Short mmCIF file of C-alpha atoms in Angstrom, two decimals:
data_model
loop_
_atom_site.label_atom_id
_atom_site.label_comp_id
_atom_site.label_asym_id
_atom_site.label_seq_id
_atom_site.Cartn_x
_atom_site.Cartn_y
_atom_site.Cartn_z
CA UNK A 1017 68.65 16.77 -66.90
CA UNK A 1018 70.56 15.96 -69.77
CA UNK A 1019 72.12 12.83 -71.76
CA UNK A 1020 74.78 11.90 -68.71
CA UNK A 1021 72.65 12.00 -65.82
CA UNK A 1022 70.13 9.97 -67.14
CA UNK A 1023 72.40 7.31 -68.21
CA UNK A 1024 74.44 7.22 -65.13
CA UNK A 1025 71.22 7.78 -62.93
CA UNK A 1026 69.57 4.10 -64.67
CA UNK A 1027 72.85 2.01 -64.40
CA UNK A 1028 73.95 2.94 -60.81
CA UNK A 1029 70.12 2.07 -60.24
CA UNK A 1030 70.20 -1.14 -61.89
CA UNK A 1031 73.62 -2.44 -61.63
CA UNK A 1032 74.30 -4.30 -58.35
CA UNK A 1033 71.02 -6.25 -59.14
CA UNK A 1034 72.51 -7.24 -62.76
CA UNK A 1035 75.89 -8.49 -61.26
CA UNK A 1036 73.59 -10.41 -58.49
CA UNK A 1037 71.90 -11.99 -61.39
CA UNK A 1038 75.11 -13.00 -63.62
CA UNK A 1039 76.83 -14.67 -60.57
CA UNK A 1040 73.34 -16.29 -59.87
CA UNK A 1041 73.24 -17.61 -63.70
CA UNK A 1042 76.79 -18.54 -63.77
CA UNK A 1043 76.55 -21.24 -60.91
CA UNK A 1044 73.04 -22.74 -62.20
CA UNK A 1045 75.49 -23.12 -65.78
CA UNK A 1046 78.25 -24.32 -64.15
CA UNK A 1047 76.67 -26.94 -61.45
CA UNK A 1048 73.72 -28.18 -63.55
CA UNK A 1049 73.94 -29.95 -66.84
CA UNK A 1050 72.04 -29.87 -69.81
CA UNK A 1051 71.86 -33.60 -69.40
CA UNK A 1052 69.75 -33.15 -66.12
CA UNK A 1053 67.46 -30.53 -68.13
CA UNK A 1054 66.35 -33.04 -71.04
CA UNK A 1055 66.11 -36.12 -68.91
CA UNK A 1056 63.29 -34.84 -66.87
CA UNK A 1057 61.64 -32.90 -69.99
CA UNK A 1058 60.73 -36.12 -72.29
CA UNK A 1059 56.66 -35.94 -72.07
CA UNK A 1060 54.13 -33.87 -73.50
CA UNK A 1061 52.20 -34.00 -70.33
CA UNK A 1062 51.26 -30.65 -68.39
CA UNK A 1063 53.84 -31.45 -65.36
CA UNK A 1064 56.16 -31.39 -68.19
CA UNK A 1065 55.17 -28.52 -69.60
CA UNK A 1066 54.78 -26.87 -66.26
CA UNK A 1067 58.29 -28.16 -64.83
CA UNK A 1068 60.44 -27.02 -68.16
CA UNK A 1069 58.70 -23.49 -68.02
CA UNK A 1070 59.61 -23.16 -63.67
CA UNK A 1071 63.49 -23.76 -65.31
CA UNK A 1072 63.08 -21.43 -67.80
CA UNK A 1073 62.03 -18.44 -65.71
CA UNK A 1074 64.86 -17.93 -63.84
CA UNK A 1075 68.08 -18.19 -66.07
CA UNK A 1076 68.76 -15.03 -67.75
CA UNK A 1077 69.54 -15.55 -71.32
CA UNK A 1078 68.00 -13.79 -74.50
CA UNK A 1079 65.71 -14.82 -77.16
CA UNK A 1080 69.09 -15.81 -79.22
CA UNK A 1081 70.90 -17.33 -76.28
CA UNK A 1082 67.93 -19.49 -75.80
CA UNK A 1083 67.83 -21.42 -79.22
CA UNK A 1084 70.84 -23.07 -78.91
CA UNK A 1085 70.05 -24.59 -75.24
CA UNK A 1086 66.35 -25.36 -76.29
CA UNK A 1087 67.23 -26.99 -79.42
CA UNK A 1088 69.70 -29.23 -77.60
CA UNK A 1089 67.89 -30.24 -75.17
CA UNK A 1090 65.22 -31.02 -77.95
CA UNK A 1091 67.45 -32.81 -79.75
CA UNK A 1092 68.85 -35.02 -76.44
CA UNK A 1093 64.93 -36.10 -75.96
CA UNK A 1094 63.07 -33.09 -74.65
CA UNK A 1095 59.71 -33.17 -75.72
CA UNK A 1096 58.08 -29.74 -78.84
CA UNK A 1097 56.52 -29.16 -75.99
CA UNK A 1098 58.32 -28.99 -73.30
CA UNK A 1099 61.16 -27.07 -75.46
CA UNK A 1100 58.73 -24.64 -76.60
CA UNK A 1101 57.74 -23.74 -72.82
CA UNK A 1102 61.10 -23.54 -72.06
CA UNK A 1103 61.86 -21.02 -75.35
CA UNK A 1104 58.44 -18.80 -74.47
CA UNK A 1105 59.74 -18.49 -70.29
CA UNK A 1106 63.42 -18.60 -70.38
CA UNK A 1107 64.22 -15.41 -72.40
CA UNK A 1108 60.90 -12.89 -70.92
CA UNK A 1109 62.72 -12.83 -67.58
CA UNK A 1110 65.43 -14.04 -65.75
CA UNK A 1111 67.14 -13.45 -62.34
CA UNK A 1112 68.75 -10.24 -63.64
CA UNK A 1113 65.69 -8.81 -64.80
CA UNK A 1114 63.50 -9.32 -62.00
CA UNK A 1115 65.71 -7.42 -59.73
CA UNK A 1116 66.74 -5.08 -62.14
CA UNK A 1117 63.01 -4.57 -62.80
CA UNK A 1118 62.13 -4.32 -59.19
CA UNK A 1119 65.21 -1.24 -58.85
CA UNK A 1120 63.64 0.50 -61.32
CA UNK A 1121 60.03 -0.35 -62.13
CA UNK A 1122 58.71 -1.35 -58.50
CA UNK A 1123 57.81 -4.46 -57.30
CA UNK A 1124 54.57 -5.02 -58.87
CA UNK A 1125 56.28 -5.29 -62.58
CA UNK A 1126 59.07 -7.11 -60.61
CA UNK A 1127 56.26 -10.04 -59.71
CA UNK A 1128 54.01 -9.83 -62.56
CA UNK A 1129 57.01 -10.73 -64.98
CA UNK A 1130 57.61 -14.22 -63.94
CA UNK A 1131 54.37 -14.66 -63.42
CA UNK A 1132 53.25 -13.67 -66.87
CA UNK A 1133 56.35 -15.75 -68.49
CA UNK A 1134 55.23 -19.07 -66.87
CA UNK A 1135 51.48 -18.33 -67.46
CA UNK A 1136 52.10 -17.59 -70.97
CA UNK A 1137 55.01 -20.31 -71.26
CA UNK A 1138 52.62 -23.35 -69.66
CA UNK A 1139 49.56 -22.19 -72.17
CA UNK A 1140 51.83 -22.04 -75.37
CA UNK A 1141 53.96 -25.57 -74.60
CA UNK A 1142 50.87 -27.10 -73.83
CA UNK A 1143 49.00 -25.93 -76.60
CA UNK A 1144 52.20 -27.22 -78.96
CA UNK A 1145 51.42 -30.27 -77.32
CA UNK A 1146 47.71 -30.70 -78.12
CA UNK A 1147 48.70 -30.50 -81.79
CA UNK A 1148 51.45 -31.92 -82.30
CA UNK A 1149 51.09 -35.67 -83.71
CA UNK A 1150 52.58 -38.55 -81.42
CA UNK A 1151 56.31 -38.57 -81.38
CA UNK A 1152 57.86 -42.00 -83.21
CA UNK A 1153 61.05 -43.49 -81.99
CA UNK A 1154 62.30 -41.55 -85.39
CA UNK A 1155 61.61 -39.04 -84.14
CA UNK A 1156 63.75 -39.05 -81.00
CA UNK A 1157 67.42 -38.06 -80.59
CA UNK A 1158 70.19 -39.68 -78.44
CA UNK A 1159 71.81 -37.32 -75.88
CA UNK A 1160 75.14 -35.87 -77.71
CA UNK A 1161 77.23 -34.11 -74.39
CA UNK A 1162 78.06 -30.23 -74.80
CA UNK A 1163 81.26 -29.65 -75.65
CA UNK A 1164 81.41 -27.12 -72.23
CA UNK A 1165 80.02 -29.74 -70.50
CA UNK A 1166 81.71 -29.82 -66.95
CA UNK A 1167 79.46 -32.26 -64.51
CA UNK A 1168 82.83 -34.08 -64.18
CA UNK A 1169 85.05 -31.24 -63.10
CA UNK A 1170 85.96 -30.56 -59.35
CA UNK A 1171 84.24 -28.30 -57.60
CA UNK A 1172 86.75 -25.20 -58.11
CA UNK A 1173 86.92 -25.38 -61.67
CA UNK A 1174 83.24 -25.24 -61.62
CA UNK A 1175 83.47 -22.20 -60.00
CA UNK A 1176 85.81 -20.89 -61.99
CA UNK A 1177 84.02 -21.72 -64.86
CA UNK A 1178 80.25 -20.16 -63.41
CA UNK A 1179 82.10 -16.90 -62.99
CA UNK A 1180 83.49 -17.08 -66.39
CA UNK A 1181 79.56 -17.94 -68.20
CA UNK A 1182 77.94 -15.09 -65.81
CA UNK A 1183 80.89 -12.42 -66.06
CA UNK A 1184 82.40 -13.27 -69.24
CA UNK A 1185 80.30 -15.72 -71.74
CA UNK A 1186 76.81 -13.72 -70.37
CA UNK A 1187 77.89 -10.58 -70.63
CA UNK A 1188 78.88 -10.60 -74.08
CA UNK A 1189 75.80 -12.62 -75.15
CA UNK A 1190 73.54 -9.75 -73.78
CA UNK A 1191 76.14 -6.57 -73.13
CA UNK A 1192 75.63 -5.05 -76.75
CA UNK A 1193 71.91 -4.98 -75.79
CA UNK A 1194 71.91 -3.61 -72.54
CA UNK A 1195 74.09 -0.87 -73.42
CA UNK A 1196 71.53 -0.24 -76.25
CA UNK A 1197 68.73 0.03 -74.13
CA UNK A 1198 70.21 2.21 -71.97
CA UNK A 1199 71.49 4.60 -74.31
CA UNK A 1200 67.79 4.39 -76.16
CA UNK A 1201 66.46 4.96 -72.65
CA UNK A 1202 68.45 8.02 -71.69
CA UNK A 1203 68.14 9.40 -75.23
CA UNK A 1204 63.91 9.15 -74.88
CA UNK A 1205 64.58 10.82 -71.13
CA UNK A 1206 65.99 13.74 -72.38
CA UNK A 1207 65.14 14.68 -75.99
CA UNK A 1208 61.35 13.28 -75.91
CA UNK A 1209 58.74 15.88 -74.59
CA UNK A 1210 57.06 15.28 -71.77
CA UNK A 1211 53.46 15.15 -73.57
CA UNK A 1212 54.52 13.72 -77.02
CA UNK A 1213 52.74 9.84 -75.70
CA UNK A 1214 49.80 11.88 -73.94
CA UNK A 1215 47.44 10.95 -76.88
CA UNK A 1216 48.63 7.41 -76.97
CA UNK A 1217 48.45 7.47 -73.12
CA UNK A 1218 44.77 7.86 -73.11
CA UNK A 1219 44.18 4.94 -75.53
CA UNK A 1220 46.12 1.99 -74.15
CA UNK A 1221 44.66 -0.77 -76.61
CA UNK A 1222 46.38 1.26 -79.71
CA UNK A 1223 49.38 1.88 -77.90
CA UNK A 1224 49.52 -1.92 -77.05
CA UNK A 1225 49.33 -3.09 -81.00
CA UNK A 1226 51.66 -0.03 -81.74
CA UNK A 1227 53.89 -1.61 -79.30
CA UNK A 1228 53.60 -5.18 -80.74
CA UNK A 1229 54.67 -4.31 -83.66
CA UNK A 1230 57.37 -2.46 -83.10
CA UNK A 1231 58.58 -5.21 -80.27
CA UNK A 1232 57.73 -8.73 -82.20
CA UNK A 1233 60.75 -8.19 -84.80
CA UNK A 1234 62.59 -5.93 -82.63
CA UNK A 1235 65.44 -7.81 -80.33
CA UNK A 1236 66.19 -6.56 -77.09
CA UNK A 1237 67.46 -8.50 -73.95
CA UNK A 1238 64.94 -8.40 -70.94
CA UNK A 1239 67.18 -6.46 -68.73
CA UNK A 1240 67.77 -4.08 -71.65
CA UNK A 1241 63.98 -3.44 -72.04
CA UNK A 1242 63.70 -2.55 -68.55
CA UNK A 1243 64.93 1.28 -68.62
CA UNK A 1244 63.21 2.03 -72.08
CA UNK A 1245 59.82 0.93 -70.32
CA UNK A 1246 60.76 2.85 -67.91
CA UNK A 1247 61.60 5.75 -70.03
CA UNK A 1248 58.46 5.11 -72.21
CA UNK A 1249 55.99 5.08 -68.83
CA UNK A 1250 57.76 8.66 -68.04
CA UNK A 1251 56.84 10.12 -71.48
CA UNK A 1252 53.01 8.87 -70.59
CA UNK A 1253 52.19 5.85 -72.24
CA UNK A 1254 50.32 3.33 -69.49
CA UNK A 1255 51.89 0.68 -67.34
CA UNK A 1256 50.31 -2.05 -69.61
CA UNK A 1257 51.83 -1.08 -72.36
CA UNK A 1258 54.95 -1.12 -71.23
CA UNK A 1259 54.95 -4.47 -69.83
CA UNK A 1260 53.54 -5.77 -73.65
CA UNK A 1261 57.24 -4.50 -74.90
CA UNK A 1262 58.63 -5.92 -71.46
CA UNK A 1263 57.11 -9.11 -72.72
CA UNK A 1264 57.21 -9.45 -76.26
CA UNK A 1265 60.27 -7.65 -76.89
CA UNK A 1266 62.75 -9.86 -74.94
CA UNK A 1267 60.55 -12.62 -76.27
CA UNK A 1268 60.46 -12.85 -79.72
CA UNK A 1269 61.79 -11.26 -82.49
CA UNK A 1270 62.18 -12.91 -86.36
CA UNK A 1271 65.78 -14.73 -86.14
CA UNK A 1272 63.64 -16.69 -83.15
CA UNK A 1273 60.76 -17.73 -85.51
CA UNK A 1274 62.55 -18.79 -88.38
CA UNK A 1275 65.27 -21.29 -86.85
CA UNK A 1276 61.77 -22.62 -84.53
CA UNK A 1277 59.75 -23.15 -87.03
CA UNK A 1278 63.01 -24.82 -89.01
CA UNK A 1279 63.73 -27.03 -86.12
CA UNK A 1280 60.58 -27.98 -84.26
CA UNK A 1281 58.12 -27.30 -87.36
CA UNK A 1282 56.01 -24.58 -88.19
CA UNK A 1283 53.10 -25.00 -86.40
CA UNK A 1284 54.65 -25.20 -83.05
CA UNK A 1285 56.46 -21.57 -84.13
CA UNK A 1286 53.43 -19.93 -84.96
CA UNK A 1287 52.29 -21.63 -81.54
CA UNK A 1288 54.83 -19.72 -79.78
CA UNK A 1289 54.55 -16.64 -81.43
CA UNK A 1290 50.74 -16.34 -80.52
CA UNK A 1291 51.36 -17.29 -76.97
CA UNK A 1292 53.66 -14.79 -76.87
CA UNK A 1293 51.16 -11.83 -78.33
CA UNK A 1294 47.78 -12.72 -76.44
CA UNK A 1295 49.68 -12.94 -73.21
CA UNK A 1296 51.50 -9.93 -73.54
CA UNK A 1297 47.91 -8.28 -74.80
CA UNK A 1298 46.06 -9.90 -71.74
CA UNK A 1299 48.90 -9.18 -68.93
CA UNK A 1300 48.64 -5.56 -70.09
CA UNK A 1301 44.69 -5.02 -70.28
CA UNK A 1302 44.74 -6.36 -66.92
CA UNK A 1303 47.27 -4.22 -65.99
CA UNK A 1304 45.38 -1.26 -66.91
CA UNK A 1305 41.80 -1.96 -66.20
CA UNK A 1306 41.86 -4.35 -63.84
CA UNK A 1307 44.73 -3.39 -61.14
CA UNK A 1308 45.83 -0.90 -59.34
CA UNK A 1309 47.46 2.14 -60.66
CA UNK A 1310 48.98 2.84 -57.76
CA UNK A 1311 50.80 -0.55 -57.77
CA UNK A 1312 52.55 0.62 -60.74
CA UNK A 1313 53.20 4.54 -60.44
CA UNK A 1314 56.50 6.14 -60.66
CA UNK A 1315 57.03 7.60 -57.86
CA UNK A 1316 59.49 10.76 -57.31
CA UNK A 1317 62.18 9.07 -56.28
CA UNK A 1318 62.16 6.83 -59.04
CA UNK A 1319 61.59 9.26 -61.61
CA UNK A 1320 64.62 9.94 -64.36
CA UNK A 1321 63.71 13.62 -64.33
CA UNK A 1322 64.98 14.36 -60.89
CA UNK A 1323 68.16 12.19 -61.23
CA UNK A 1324 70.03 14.65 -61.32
CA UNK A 1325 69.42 15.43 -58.03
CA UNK A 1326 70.50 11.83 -56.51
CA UNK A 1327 73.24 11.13 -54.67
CA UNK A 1328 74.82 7.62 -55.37
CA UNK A 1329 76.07 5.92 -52.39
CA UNK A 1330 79.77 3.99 -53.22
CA UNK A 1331 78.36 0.80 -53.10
CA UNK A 1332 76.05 1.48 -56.50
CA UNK A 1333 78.79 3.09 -57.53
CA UNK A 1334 81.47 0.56 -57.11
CA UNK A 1335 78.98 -1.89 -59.22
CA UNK A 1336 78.35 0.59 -62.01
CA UNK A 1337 82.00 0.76 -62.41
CA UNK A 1338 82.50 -2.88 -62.84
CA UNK A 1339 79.55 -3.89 -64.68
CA UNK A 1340 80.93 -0.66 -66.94
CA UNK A 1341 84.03 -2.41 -67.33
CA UNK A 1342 82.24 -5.23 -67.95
CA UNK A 1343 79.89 -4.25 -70.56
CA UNK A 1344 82.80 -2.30 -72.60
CA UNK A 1345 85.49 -5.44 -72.63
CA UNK A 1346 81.86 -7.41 -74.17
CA UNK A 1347 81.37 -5.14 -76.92
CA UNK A 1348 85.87 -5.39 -77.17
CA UNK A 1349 85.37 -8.66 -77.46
CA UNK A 1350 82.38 -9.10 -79.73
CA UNK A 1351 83.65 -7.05 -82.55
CA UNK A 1352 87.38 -7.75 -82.15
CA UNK A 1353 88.45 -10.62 -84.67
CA UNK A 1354 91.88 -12.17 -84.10
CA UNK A 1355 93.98 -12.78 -87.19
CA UNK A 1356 94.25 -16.27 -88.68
CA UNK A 1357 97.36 -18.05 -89.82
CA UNK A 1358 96.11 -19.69 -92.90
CA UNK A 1359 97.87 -22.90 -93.73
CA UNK A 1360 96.81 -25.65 -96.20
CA UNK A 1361 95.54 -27.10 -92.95
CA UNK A 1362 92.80 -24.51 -92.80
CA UNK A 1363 88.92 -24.95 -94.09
CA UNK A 1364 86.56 -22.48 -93.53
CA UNK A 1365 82.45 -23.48 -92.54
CA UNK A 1366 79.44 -21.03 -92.97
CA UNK A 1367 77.60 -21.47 -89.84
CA UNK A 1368 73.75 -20.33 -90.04
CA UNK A 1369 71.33 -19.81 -86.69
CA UNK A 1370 74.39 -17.42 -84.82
CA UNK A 1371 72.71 -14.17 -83.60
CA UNK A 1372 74.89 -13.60 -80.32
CA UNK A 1373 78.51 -13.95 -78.46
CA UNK A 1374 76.32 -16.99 -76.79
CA UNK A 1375 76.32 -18.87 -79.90
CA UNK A 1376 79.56 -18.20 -80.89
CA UNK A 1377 80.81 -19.93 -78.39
CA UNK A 1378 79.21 -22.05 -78.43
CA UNK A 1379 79.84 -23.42 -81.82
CA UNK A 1380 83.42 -22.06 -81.11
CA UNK A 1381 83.57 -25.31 -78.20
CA UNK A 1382 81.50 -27.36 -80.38
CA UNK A 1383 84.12 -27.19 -83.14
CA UNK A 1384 87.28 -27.57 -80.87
CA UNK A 1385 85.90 -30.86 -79.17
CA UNK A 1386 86.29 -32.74 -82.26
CA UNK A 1387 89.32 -34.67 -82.90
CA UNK A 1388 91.90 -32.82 -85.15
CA UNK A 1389 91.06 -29.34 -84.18
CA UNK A 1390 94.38 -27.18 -83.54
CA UNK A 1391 92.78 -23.96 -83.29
CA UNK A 1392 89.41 -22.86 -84.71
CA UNK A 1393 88.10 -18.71 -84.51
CA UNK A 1394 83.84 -18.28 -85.36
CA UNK A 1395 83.27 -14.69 -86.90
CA UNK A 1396 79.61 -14.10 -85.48
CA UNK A 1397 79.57 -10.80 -87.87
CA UNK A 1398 80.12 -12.78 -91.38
CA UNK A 1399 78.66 -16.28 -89.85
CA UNK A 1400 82.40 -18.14 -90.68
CA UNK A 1401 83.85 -20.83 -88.70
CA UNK A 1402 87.73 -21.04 -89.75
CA UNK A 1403 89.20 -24.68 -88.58
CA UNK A 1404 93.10 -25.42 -88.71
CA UNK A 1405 93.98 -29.04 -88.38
CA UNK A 1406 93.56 -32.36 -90.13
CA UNK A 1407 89.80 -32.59 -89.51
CA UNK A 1408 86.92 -34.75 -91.35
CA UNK A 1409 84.50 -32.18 -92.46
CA UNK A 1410 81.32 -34.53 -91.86
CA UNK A 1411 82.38 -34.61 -88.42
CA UNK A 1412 82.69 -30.65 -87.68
CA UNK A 1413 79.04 -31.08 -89.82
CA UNK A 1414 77.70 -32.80 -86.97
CA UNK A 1415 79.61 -31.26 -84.13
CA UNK A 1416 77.65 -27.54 -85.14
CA UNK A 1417 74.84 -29.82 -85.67
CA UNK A 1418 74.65 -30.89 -82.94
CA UNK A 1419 75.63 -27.68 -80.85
CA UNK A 1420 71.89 -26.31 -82.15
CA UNK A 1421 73.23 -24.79 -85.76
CA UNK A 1422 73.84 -25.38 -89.30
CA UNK A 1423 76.85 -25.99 -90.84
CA UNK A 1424 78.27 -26.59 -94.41
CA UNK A 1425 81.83 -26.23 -95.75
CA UNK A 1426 82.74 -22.76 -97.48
#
């Protein structure tokens, strides 16, 4: 089978259950506010806890998409604790990546990764709980409305605007790392031999901590971590390991750690980061030892190396070819950077904490909400915010403050 097949075979496999999931993600952006999400989230309790994890499991962003929701809704009087549940859940799996993982992993890995993301995301958030010291009214921030913010709109433009976040504003965030994992996926399919994991295969403990370490500072979406598990599990490393990169990959990486532990405090970063590890390290020994294989074998119909011999029906095909389309106006858009008409009008802003399309725009709708603004264009590849209008820098400050990100003039 070579490069082609492979590809093709994994995204006609996987693709009307992504598109399911960014329609799904688009309306729960569109029809509930962040507002809603940090008024019920204020305690440290274990309901808390427990209720800001069950939120987090099914929306479908990445481990950069995240920070910018969680730190809002921190800062509009969400509790460490119930922020870092939500951060540990939110980017393991979403509604995409269960289906996506039940197409091509089986159900078993399909159930066992929500599962693990709230087990792991209750333990962590209340563990940041337990240590944290008893929040002072100081401590506390007053709700500051999201410049996308659309609880007031009717109910067309709201749908307008969910299929615009799930086809448009999601895609971008996590189309770059899709596409790599499916290339990276395809590429192990063909070129790896068969036998090259076989020693790792037969010690899944090692092959765990090898897999740790590559995933912790590694970033890769949770739907684009499902083929190379996939692709890994083929080459004959066990099912456990491949749900510890199906875990910690999507889950943490270093850009994650740093603005945490900057914005909620070190100790409730290296928190999360454990949680993270010994659940992915548990959920995997018990994968291996404890279940059974047969829930999570490959079977022949599943397997990449006879893809070749598949016939797609049109429906899978008709969603490959959009979510194709999809996935190459993202990458269009995320390295395509408009020209600017510089007048003596313009200032420019180095933004710090942007690691996706998600957080461009973010900032992008943070900066044009405040009062001045004519036009303003974020580079996410040189970290520049460039502002036209009569604007009071202190205020665009804030605004990027307050969107989850740092600002300062350039």
């Amino acid at each position: 089978m070579n490069f082609l097949d492979s590809l093709l075979y994994m995204l006609n496999e996987m693709s009307p259950y992504i598109l399911l999931g960014f329609l799904i993600a688009g309306v729960l952006h569109a029809f509930v506010s962040r507002e809603t999400f940090a008024r019920h989230l204020s305690g440290n309790s274990l309901s808390t806890v427990v209720k800001s994890a069950l939120i987090g499991v099914p929306l479908p962003l990445c481990s950069c998409g995240v920070l910018p929701t969680a730190i809002a809704m921190r800062r509009n009087g969400a509790s460490r604790a119930a922020s870092s549940a939500f951060l540990i859940s939110t980017p393991q799996t979403g509604v995409d990546s269960i289906a996506a993982t039940w197409s091509l992993l089986g159900p078993a890995f399909a159930v066992l990764r929500p599962v693990a993301a709230l087990v792991t995301a209750v333990a962590g958030g209340a563990a940041v709980g337990t240590t944290e010291r008893r929040e002072t009214e100081s401590d506390k921030c007053d709700y500051a409305p999201d410049a996308a913010d659309s609880r007031n709109d009717s109910f067309m433009r709201k749908v307008i605007a969910s299929f615009r976040y799930g086809f448009i504003d999601l895609v971008s965030s996590i189309g770059l790392w899709l596409t790599v994992g499916l290339i990276i996926a395809a590429l192990i399919t063909v070129y790896v031999p068969a036998d090259f994991f076989a020693i790792l295969g037969n010690r899944p403990i090692v092959s765990m901590l090898i897999a740790l370490i590559i995933a912790v500072p590694m970033y890769v979406c949770a739907t684009g971590s499902i083929p190379i598990a996939l692709s890994l599990m083929l080459k004959g490393l066990s099912p456990g390991t491949a749900f510890v990169l199906l875990m910690a990959g999507p889950a943490a990486n270093f850009a994650s750690f740093t603005l945490i532990s900057r914005e909620m405090g070190r100790r409730a970063a290296i928190v999360y980061l454990a949680s993270i590890i010994a659940g992915a390290m548990a959920m995997g020994l018990a994968i291996d030892y404890l279940m059974p294989a047969e829930w999570f074998a490959i079977g022949s119909d599943s397997a990449m190396h006879g893809a070749c011999h598949h016939e797609f029906n049109n429906f899978s095909t008709f969603c490959s070819a959009i979510l194709a389309a999809l996935l190459i106006y993202s990458l269009i858009r995320r390295f395509y950077n408009p020209q600017i008409n510089y007048t003596d009008m313009t200032k420019e802003y180095i933004i710090s904490g942007m690691n996706c399309p998600h957080c461009q725009n973010a900032v992008k709708k943070a900066i044009a909400a405040v009062e001045g603004v004519n036009t303003v264009e974020v580079d996410l590849q040189a970290g520049i915010a460039t502002v036209d209008g009569t604007v009071d820098n202190k205020a665009v400050i804030d605004a990027v403050h307050a969107a989850g990100f740092e600002a300062r003039e350039k």
